[in-house]
Coordinates of C-alpha atoms in Angstrom, one line a residue:
M232 CA -52.1 -131.5 -46.3
K233 CA -51.5 -131.7 -42.6
L234 CA -48.2 -132.6 -40.9
A235 CA -50.0 -135.5 -38.9
E236 CA -50.2 -137.2 -42.3
L237 CA -46.4 -137.1 -42.8
N238 CA -45.5 -138.0 -39.1
R239 CA -46.6 -141.5 -39.8
Y240 CA -43.6 -142.1 -42.0
N241 CA -40.0 -143.3 -40.6
P242 CA -37.3 -142.2 -41.8
I243 CA -37.9 -138.7 -43.2
T244 CA -35.6 -136.7 -45.4
I245 CA -36.1 -133.2 -45.9
Q246 CA -34.5 -131.8 -49.2
C247 CA -33.9 -128.2 -49.8
H248 CA -33.4 -126.8 -53.2
D249 CA -30.0 -126.7 -55.0
N250 CA -28.0 -123.4 -54.3
P251 CA -30.2 -123.1 -51.1
D252 CA -31.3 -119.7 -49.7
A253 CA -32.4 -118.7 -46.3
D254 CA -35.9 -119.4 -46.9
T255 CA -35.6 -123.2 -47.9
L256 CA -32.8 -123.6 -45.2
A257 CA -35.3 -122.1 -42.4
S258 CA -38.2 -124.3 -43.8
G259 CA -36.2 -127.4 -43.7
Y260 CA -34.9 -126.6 -40.1
A261 CA -38.1 -126.1 -38.6
L262 CA -39.6 -129.3 -40.1
Y263 CA -36.6 -131.0 -38.9
R264 CA -37.2 -130.0 -35.2
Y265 CA -40.9 -130.8 -35.5
F266 CA -40.2 -134.3 -36.7
Q267 CA -37.4 -134.7 -34.2
D268 CA -39.8 -134.0 -31.5
M269 CA -42.3 -136.2 -32.6
G270 CA -39.5 -139.1 -32.4
R271 CA -38.7 -139.5 -36.1
E272 CA -35.4 -140.4 -37.6
V273 CA -35.1 -137.1 -39.8
R274 CA -32.2 -135.4 -41.8
V275 CA -31.9 -132.3 -43.9
I276 CA -30.2 -132.4 -47.1
Y277 CA -29.3 -130.4 -50.4
S278 CA -27.5 -131.2 -53.6
G279 CA -26.3 -129.5 -56.7
R280 CA -23.2 -128.5 -58.1
N281 CA -21.9 -126.1 -55.4
R282 CA -22.0 -126.0 -51.7
I283 CA -23.4 -123.0 -49.7
Q284 CA -20.7 -120.2 -49.9
K285 CA -22.6 -117.0 -49.2
S286 CA -21.5 -115.5 -46.0
N287 CA -25.0 -114.6 -44.4
L288 CA -26.1 -118.3 -44.9
L289 CA -22.9 -119.7 -43.5
L290 CA -23.3 -117.5 -40.4
M291 CA -27.0 -118.5 -40.3
M292 CA -26.1 -122.3 -40.3
D293 CA -23.4 -121.9 -37.8
H294 CA -25.2 -119.6 -35.2
L295 CA -28.4 -121.4 -35.4
Q296 CA -27.0 -124.8 -35.5
L297 CA -28.7 -125.9 -38.8
P298 CA -28.1 -129.6 -39.2
V299 CA -27.9 -129.5 -43.1
T300 CA -25.9 -131.9 -45.1
Y301 CA -24.4 -131.5 -48.6
I302 CA -24.8 -134.4 -50.8
K303 CA -22.4 -134.2 -53.7
D304 CA -22.6 -137.7 -55.0
V305 CA -26.2 -138.7 -55.2
S306 CA -25.5 -142.1 -56.5
A307 CA -23.4 -143.0 -53.5
L308 CA -26.3 -141.9 -51.3
L309 CA -28.8 -144.1 -53.2
G310 CA -26.3 -146.9 -53.6
Q311 CA -26.8 -147.9 -50.0
E312 CA -30.7 -148.2 -50.2
P313 CA -32.9 -151.0 -51.5
E314 CA -34.0 -150.5 -55.2
G315 CA -32.0 -147.4 -55.2
K316 CA -34.8 -145.4 -53.6
L317 CA -34.7 -143.3 -50.3
P318 CA -36.8 -145.2 -47.8
G319 CA -39.6 -143.6 -45.8
L320 CA -40.7 -140.2 -46.9
L321 CA -38.8 -137.3 -48.9
I322 CA -40.1 -133.9 -48.1
M323 CA -39.3 -131.0 -50.7
V324 CA -39.2 -127.6 -49.0
D325 CA -39.3 -124.4 -51.1
C326 CA -39.2 -126.3 -54.4
Q327 CA -41.3 -129.0 -56.1
Y328 CA -40.4 -132.6 -57.1
G329 CA -39.0 -132.7 -60.5
A330 CA -38.6 -129.0 -60.9
G331 CA -35.3 -127.5 -62.5
N332 CA -33.8 -126.0 -59.5
V333 CA -33.4 -129.1 -57.3
T334 CA -31.9 -132.6 -57.9
K335 CA -34.5 -135.3 -58.3
L336 CA -34.0 -138.2 -55.8
P337 CA -35.9 -141.4 -56.3
A338 CA -38.0 -142.2 -53.2
E339 CA -40.6 -144.4 -51.9
E340 CA -42.9 -141.6 -51.0
V341 CA -42.6 -137.8 -51.8
A342 CA -44.4 -134.6 -50.2
V343 CA -44.1 -131.0 -51.3
I344 CA -44.2 -127.8 -49.3
D345 CA -43.7 -124.8 -51.4
H346 CA -44.9 -121.3 -51.8
H347 CA -44.1 -120.9 -55.6
Q348 CA -46.3 -121.2 -58.7
I349 CA -46.8 -124.7 -59.7
E350 CA -44.2 -125.8 -62.2
V351 CA -44.5 -129.4 -62.5
A352 CA -47.3 -131.8 -62.0
P353 CA -47.8 -132.0 -58.1
V354 CA -47.5 -135.1 -56.2
E355 CA -50.4 -136.4 -54.1
K356 CA -49.0 -135.1 -50.9
S357 CA -48.6 -131.4 -51.7
E358 CA -49.2 -128.1 -49.9
I359 CA -48.4 -125.2 -52.2
N360 CA -49.4 -121.6 -51.6
P361 CA -48.0 -119.2 -54.2
H362 CA -49.7 -116.3 -52.5
L363 CA -47.3 -116.4 -49.6
G364 CA -44.0 -114.4 -49.3
S365 CA -42.1 -117.4 -48.1
C366 CA -41.9 -121.2 -47.7
S367 CA -41.0 -120.4 -43.9
T368 CA -44.5 -118.9 -43.6
L369 CA -46.4 -122.0 -45.0
V370 CA -44.1 -124.2 -42.8
W371 CA -45.1 -122.0 -39.6
Q372 CA -48.9 -122.2 -40.5
L373 CA -48.6 -125.9 -40.7
L374 CA -46.9 -126.2 -37.4
C375 CA -49.5 -124.0 -35.9
Q376 CA -52.3 -126.2 -37.3
A377 CA -50.5 -129.2 -35.9
G378 CA -50.6 -127.4 -32.5
Y379 CA -46.8 -127.3 -32.3
E380 CA -45.5 -124.1 -30.4
I381 CA -42.3 -122.7 -31.6
K382 CA -40.4 -122.1 -28.2
D383 CA -36.8 -122.4 -29.5
Q384 CA -35.6 -118.8 -30.4
N385 CA -33.1 -120.4 -33.1
V386 CA -36.2 -121.9 -35.0
G387 CA -38.2 -118.6 -34.7
T388 CA -35.0 -116.7 -35.9
A389 CA -34.5 -119.0 -38.9
L390 CA -38.1 -118.6 -39.9
Y391 CA -38.0 -114.8 -39.5
Y392 CA -34.8 -114.5 -41.5
G393 CA -36.3 -116.8 -44.2
L394 CA -39.3 -114.5 -44.7
F395 CA -37.0 -111.4 -44.2
T396 CA -34.8 -112.6 -47.1
D397 CA -37.6 -113.7 -49.5
T398 CA -39.5 -110.6 -49.3
N399 CA -36.7 -108.3 -49.9
Q400 CA -36.4 -107.2 -46.0
F401 CA -40.2 -107.2 -45.8
A402 CA -40.5 -104.6 -48.3
E403 CA -42.4 -107.2 -50.7
I404 CA -44.6 -108.6 -47.8
F405 CA -48.2 -108.5 -48.6
N406 CA -49.9 -111.7 -47.2
P407 CA -51.5 -111.4 -43.8
L408 CA -50.1 -114.6 -42.9
D409 CA -46.6 -113.5 -43.7
M410 CA -47.3 -110.5 -41.2
D411 CA -48.7 -112.8 -38.6
M412 CA -45.7 -115.1 -38.7
R413 CA -43.4 -112.2 -38.5
E414 CA -45.0 -110.9 -35.4
A415 CA -45.5 -114.3 -33.7
V416 CA -42.1 -116.2 -33.8
P417 CA -39.5 -115.6 -31.2
F418 CA -36.4 -114.3 -32.8
D419 CA -33.1 -112.9 -32.0
K420 CA -32.8 -109.2 -33.3
T421 CA -28.9 -109.3 -32.8
Q422 CA -28.7 -112.4 -35.1
I423 CA -30.8 -111.1 -37.6
T424 CA -28.7 -107.8 -37.8
L425 CA -25.6 -109.9 -38.2
F426 CA -27.1 -111.9 -41.1
R427 CA -28.5 -108.8 -42.7
N428 CA -25.1 -106.9 -42.6
S429 CA -23.2 -109.9 -44.2
N430 CA -25.4 -110.1 -47.1
L431 CA -23.3 -108.2 -49.9
S432 CA -20.1 -109.4 -51.5
L433 CA -17.6 -107.2 -53.5
Q434 CA -18.8 -109.1 -56.6
E435 CA -22.4 -108.4 -55.9
L436 CA -21.5 -104.6 -55.3
E437 CA -20.0 -104.7 -58.8
V438 CA -23.3 -106.2 -60.3
A439 CA -25.2 -103.3 -58.7
G440 CA -22.8 -100.6 -60.0
V441 CA -22.8 -102.0 -63.5
A442 CA -26.6 -102.5 -63.5
M443 CA -27.2 -98.8 -62.7
I444 CA -25.0 -97.7 -65.8
R445 CA -27.8 -98.9 -68.4
H446 CA -31.5 -98.1 -68.0
I447 CA -34.7 -97.4 -69.9
Y448 CA -36.4 -94.3 -68.9
N449 CA -39.9 -93.0 -70.1
D450 CA -40.2 -89.2 -69.7
D451 CA -44.1 -89.4 -70.3
Y452 CA -44.7 -91.5 -67.3
K453 CA -41.5 -90.9 -65.4
Y454 CA -40.6 -94.6 -64.9
A455 CA -37.2 -96.3 -65.2
I456 CA -36.5 -100.0 -65.9
I457 CA -33.0 -101.7 -65.3
K458 CA -31.9 -105.2 -66.1
S459 CA -29.5 -106.7 -63.7
K460 CA -27.2 -109.7 -64.1
P461 CA -28.0 -112.7 -62.0
C462 CA -27.8 -111.7 -58.1
D463 CA -29.4 -112.1 -54.6
P464 CA -32.9 -110.9 -54.5
N465 CA -31.6 -108.2 -52.0
I466 CA -29.5 -106.6 -54.6
L467 CA -32.4 -106.0 -56.8
G468 CA -33.8 -104.0 -53.7
L469 CA -30.6 -102.0 -53.2
I470 CA -30.4 -100.9 -56.8
S471 CA -34.2 -99.9 -57.0
D472 CA -33.8 -97.9 -53.6
F473 CA -31.1 -96.0 -55.3
L474 CA -32.9 -95.5 -58.6
I475 CA -36.0 -94.2 -56.9
Q476 CA -34.1 -91.2 -55.3
V477 CA -33.4 -89.9 -58.9
A478 CA -35.5 -86.6 -59.2
E479 CA -37.1 -87.6 -62.6
V480 CA -38.1 -91.1 -61.6
Y481 CA -41.5 -91.6 -60.0
C482 CA -41.5 -95.3 -60.0
C483 CA -38.9 -97.9 -61.3
V484 CA -38.7 -101.7 -62.0
V485 CA -35.3 -103.6 -61.3
Y486 CA -35.2 -107.1 -62.6
N487 CA -32.9 -110.0 -63.4
E488 CA -33.4 -113.5 -64.9
T489 CA -33.1 -116.6 -62.8
K490 CA -33.1 -120.3 -63.8
D491 CA -37.0 -120.4 -63.3
G492 CA -38.1 -117.1 -64.5
Y493 CA -37.6 -113.2 -63.7
K494 CA -37.5 -111.8 -60.1
F495 CA -38.4 -108.1 -59.9
S496 CA -38.3 -105.2 -57.5
V497 CA -40.7 -102.2 -57.9
R498 CA -40.5 -98.7 -56.2
S499 CA -42.8 -95.7 -56.3
C500 CA -42.5 -92.4 -54.8
V501 CA -46.0 -91.0 -55.8
K502 CA -49.3 -92.0 -54.3
E503 CA -50.8 -92.4 -57.9
V504 CA -48.7 -95.6 -58.2
Q505 CA -48.8 -98.1 -55.4
A506 CA -46.0 -100.3 -55.9
N507 CA -47.7 -103.4 -54.6
E508 CA -50.6 -102.9 -56.9
L509 CA -48.1 -102.3 -59.8
A510 CA -46.1 -105.3 -59.0
A511 CA -49.4 -107.6 -59.1
F512 CA -50.1 -105.9 -62.6
L513 CA -46.8 -106.7 -64.0
A514 CA -47.1 -110.3 -62.7
E515 CA -50.7 -110.9 -63.7
G516 CA -51.3 -114.2 -65.5
V517 CA -47.6 -115.1 -65.5
G518 CA -46.5 -115.0 -61.8
S519 CA -47.3 -113.2 -58.7
G520 CA -46.4 -109.8 -56.9
G521 CA -47.1 -107.6 -54.1
G522 CA -45.7 -105.7 -51.1
H523 CA -46.2 -102.2 -49.7
R524 CA -47.2 -99.0 -51.5
E525 CA -43.7 -97.7 -51.7
K526 CA -41.8 -101.0 -52.2
A527 CA -42.7 -104.3 -53.7
G528 CA -41.7 -107.1 -56.0
G529 CA -42.6 -110.3 -57.5
F530 CA -41.7 -113.5 -59.7
I531 CA -42.6 -114.3 -63.2
S532 CA -42.6 -118.0 -64.1
M533 CA -40.6 -118.8 -67.0
P534 CA -42.9 -121.4 -68.5
L535 CA -45.9 -119.1 -67.9
Y536 CA -44.1 -116.3 -69.4
E537 CA -42.8 -118.4 -72.6
E538 CA -46.3 -119.6 -73.2
A539 CA -48.0 -115.9 -73.0
Y540 CA -45.3 -114.1 -74.6
P541 CA -43.1 -116.5 -76.8
T542 CA -41.4 -113.8 -79.1
L543 CA -41.1 -111.0 -76.7
H544 CA -37.9 -110.3 -74.8
S545 CA -37.9 -109.2 -71.3
E546 CA -37.1 -105.6 -71.5
A547 CA -39.9 -105.0 -74.3
F548 CA -42.4 -107.1 -71.9
F549 CA -41.5 -104.8 -68.9
S550 CA -41.7 -101.5 -71.1
E551 CA -45.1 -102.7 -72.7
R552 CA -46.8 -103.5 -69.5
L553 CA -45.7 -100.3 -67.9
N554 CA -47.0 -98.4 -70.8
D555 CA -50.3 -100.3 -70.6
Y556 CA -50.4 -99.7 -67.0
F557 CA -50.5 -96.0 -67.5
D558 CA -52.2 -95.6 -70.8
H559 CA -55.5 -97.4 -69.8
C560 CA -56.2 -96.1 -66.3
Q561 CA -58.2 -93.2 -65.0
V562 CA -57.4 -91.5 -61.6
I563 CA -60.4 -90.0 -59.7
Y564 CA -59.9 -87.6 -56.7
A565 CA -63.4 -87.9 -55.2
K566 CA -63.4 -84.7 -53.3
E567 CA -62.7 -82.6 -56.3
Y568 CA -64.2 -84.6 -59.1
E569 CA -67.6 -83.8 -60.8
I570 CA -68.9 -87.0 -61.5
D571 CA -71.2 -87.4 -64.9
L572 CA -74.3 -89.4 -64.2
T573 CA -75.3 -89.6 -67.8
D574 CA -74.2 -93.3 -68.3
M575 CA -74.8 -94.5 -64.7
S576 CA -77.8 -96.4 -63.7
P577 CA -79.7 -96.1 -60.2
F578 CA -79.5 -98.9 -57.8
V579 CA -80.5 -99.7 -54.2
K580 CA -78.8 -101.7 -51.5
K581 CA -80.4 -105.2 -51.0
N582 CA -81.6 -106.1 -47.6
I583 CA -79.0 -108.6 -46.7
P584 CA -77.2 -109.5 -43.5
L585 CA -73.7 -107.7 -43.0
G586 CA -71.5 -107.6 -40.0
Y587 CA -70.5 -104.5 -37.9
V588 CA -68.3 -103.8 -34.9
E589 CA -68.7 -100.7 -32.8
A590 CA -65.0 -99.8 -32.2
T591 CA -65.5 -98.5 -28.6
Q592 CA -67.2 -101.9 -27.6
V593 CA -63.9 -103.6 -28.3
L594 CA -61.1 -101.2 -27.3
P595 CA -60.9 -97.9 -25.5
L596 CA -61.2 -94.4 -27.0
G597 CA -58.1 -93.2 -28.9
T598 CA -56.6 -96.7 -29.2
P599 CA -54.4 -97.0 -32.3
I600 CA -55.5 -100.2 -34.2
T601 CA -54.7 -102.0 -37.4
I602 CA -57.2 -104.1 -39.3
R603 CA -55.5 -106.8 -40.9
T604 CA -57.2 -108.4 -43.9
L605 CA -56.5 -110.4 -46.9
E606 CA -56.7 -107.0 -49.1
G607 CA -54.0 -105.3 -46.6
D608 CA -53.7 -103.4 -43.4
V609 CA -56.0 -100.6 -42.4
D610 CA -54.8 -98.1 -39.8
M611 CA -57.4 -96.6 -37.7
V612 CA -58.0 -94.8 -34.3
V613 CA -60.8 -95.7 -32.2
D614 CA -63.4 -93.0 -31.7
D615 CA -67.1 -92.9 -30.7
N616 CA -68.2 -92.7 -34.4
L617 CA -66.1 -95.6 -35.7
I618 CA -68.0 -98.4 -37.1
I619 CA -66.1 -101.4 -38.8
M620 CA -68.2 -103.0 -41.4
V621 CA -67.8 -106.6 -42.5
G622 CA -68.9 -107.4 -46.1
I623 CA -70.5 -110.4 -47.8
K624 CA -67.1 -111.7 -48.6
G625 CA -65.5 -111.0 -45.4
E626 CA -64.1 -107.5 -46.8
V627 CA -63.7 -104.9 -44.2
Y628 CA -64.2 -101.0 -44.5
P629 CA -64.9 -98.2 -42.1
N630 CA -68.2 -96.4 -41.8
R631 CA -69.3 -93.5 -39.6
R632 CA -72.1 -93.7 -37.0
E633 CA -74.3 -91.2 -38.4
R634 CA -74.3 -92.8 -41.7
F635 CA -74.6 -96.2 -40.4
V636 CA -77.6 -95.3 -38.3
K637 CA -79.3 -93.9 -41.3
S638 CA -78.5 -96.8 -43.7
Y639 CA -78.6 -100.0 -41.4
E640 CA -80.8 -101.6 -38.9
S641 CA -78.4 -103.0 -36.2
T642 CA -79.0 -106.3 -34.0
Q643 CA -77.3 -107.8 -31.1
R644 CA -77.0 -111.2 -32.9
S645 CA -73.5 -112.6 -33.4
Y646 CA -72.1 -112.4 -36.8
H647 CA -71.2 -116.1 -36.5
E648 CA -74.9 -116.8 -37.0
C649 CA -74.9 -115.1 -40.3
E650 CA -75.7 -117.2 -43.3
N651 CA -73.0 -115.2 -45.4
H652 CA -70.3 -115.9 -43.0
K653 CA -71.2 -119.7 -42.7
Q654 CA -71.0 -119.8 -46.5
C655 CA -68.1 -117.9 -47.1
E656 CA -64.7 -119.8 -46.7
L657 CA -62.4 -117.1 -45.8
L658 CA -58.6 -117.5 -46.9
Y659 CA -57.8 -115.3 -44.0
E660 CA -60.0 -114.1 -41.0
P661 CA -59.7 -110.4 -40.4
T662 CA -57.9 -109.4 -37.2
I663 CA -57.7 -106.3 -34.9
H664 CA -54.2 -105.5 -33.8
N665 CA -53.8 -103.0 -30.8
R666 CA -50.8 -101.1 -31.8
S667 CA -50.2 -99.9 -28.3
T668 CA -50.3 -103.4 -26.6
G669 CA -49.5 -105.6 -29.5
E670 CA -52.8 -107.7 -28.6
V671 CA -54.5 -109.4 -31.5
M672 CA -58.0 -110.5 -31.6
K673 CA -60.4 -111.8 -34.2
L674 CA -62.6 -109.1 -35.9
I675 CA -65.4 -111.7 -36.5
D676 CA -65.8 -112.6 -32.6
H677 CA -66.8 -109.0 -31.9
A678 CA -69.0 -108.5 -34.9
K679 CA -72.9 -108.4 -34.9
I680 CA -75.3 -108.6 -37.6
C681 CA -77.0 -105.6 -39.3
T682 CA -79.2 -105.3 -42.4
S683 CA -79.7 -102.5 -45.0
T684 CA -82.7 -100.1 -44.4
G685 CA -83.1 -99.7 -48.2
V686 CA -82.4 -96.0 -47.9
T687 CA -78.9 -96.3 -49.5
H688 CA -79.4 -95.3 -53.2
I689 CA -76.5 -94.9 -55.6
Y690 CA -75.6 -94.6 -59.3
A691 CA -73.4 -96.9 -60.8
R692 CA -71.8 -98.1 -64.1
E693 CA -69.7 -101.0 -65.2
L694 CA -66.0 -100.2 -65.9
T695 CA -64.4 -101.0 -69.2
E696 CA -60.9 -99.9 -68.0
R697 CA -58.9 -99.8 -64.8
V698 CA -59.6 -96.9 -62.6
K699 CA -58.0 -95.6 -59.4
V700 CA -60.4 -93.8 -56.8
F701 CA -58.9 -91.5 -54.1
T702 CA -62.2 -91.6 -51.9
A703 CA -63.4 -88.6 -49.9
W704 CA -62.3 -90.5 -46.6
D705 CA -58.9 -91.6 -47.8
E706 CA -57.0 -89.1 -50.1
E707 CA -53.7 -91.1 -49.6
K708 CA -54.6 -94.7 -50.9
Y709 CA -56.7 -95.3 -53.9
M710 CA -59.3 -98.1 -54.5
L711 CA -58.5 -100.0 -57.8
G712 CA -61.3 -100.9 -60.1
K713 CA -60.7 -103.4 -63.0
P714 CA -62.9 -104.0 -66.1
G715 CA -66.2 -105.6 -65.1
D716 CA -66.2 -103.9 -61.7
Y717 CA -68.5 -101.2 -60.8
L718 CA -67.9 -97.4 -60.1
A719 CA -70.4 -96.1 -57.6
V720 CA -71.6 -92.9 -56.1
R721 CA -74.2 -92.2 -53.5
C722 CA -77.1 -90.3 -54.6
D723 CA -77.1 -88.0 -51.7
D724 CA -73.4 -87.1 -51.9
K725 CA -71.8 -86.7 -55.4
H726 CA -68.4 -86.9 -53.8
D727 CA -68.8 -90.2 -52.1
I728 CA -67.3 -92.3 -54.9
Y729 CA -66.0 -95.6 -54.7
V730 CA -65.3 -98.9 -56.4
V731 CA -67.4 -102.3 -55.8
E732 CA -65.9 -105.8 -57.2
R733 CA -68.3 -107.3 -59.9
D734 CA -69.4 -110.2 -57.7
I735 CA -69.9 -108.4 -54.6
F736 CA -71.7 -105.5 -56.5
F737 CA -74.6 -107.9 -57.7
K738 CA -75.0 -109.6 -54.3
T739 CA -75.2 -106.2 -52.6
Y740 CA -77.3 -103.9 -55.0
E741 CA -80.1 -104.3 -57.2
E742 CA -81.4 -101.9 -60.0
K743 CA -83.9 -99.4 -58.9
K744 CA -87.4 -100.0 -60.3

């Protein structure tokens, strides 16, 4: 859905969910400014039992001049309209039409812009992306696609704060679009500091204190679980930040029940457990989760949870999922690991076109860079030997010149001509971020085509359980393999062990005759 499709309506009503948070307010405000600039008659409203009372939201509305109207009596609002329907277009932001967290208003036409899991049958005009950390990011993306430049610092600050609060102060940010928005919008740092430091009430302080009195602890795996009373998501982060400082706790999960499901926060202080990966595991099939290696979080949809686990109470669910996480996962440290080739078969790399970027052709020697991909950020420093590879699905990984020359035949043809690239619809195009200057460029624009020389021989086997591989080139961050993926090792280097996703494996390798 494009904003141009909505721009033909007039008037336009933008509705935030009941009991609004910063994300829904920011999303509504940014769309308000866009449609106002397009010459439309537009308003932002919210309903529900209570007016906004949280001090940080009141400050946000006051300092950023958010034109949000509280509608207590919906019947009075609709009583003035023909046939009891809102005229023009009703846009739901950060919520879905007919969902349990928002008052349903009869309207002539309805559109939905949201970043949560689909809860109800979506209306025809819907833009829903549950992979994003905030609805503010989705609105920013739609504004960018519409060619609308955000120049007003109030709008940028609102969107920035919407993402800030919905990702637990960026601790749970994991989608590259969220990161791009955070770096792109103009914002007032002083205002953000003010809002952030007005976020905790005395009542919420008591909630945090009471929650920490009661916990579940597993001595075998050194994890702790705490269930909190309903509270702002930031309070979950506060509790988990405190809990992970306990000497006996290596990772922890703090959660509470909301109207729609369970919000949870994850922390880890050991490299064998990446908080973002654990959060995704906990929510798999029933929600979404992600973040950083040390701090992450997620949300579990109540309808999906009740369908998958109809008889399991929440504390048992988190305990069972954590035990399953640790019980069925092998950890491999490639540098020291003596791999058994008995049940592995020989494969050779197919002669297929891939992409490569010589780092020194793009940026000067010694430049610190971040390669941003859908799988996460990869930090590197430009040197003579660094070759950045682009795989058949747009995945990015580093290579060294000596190995690259031996394994690939390079060309000067642009990667844009590559059939793999033309056929692959990337959810996010990898970008190079110069950490010294802040400059951002698309990796694909600098990539050229290379093909395998056919000398890359490996042994591989299909995984039947999860595995974490700390590769020889990165001893701090593991590659995760799931059942069905392949564990691979180069024939000429038994410590060059890595994981290849199942669909990528069969497109890249063929069994050696």
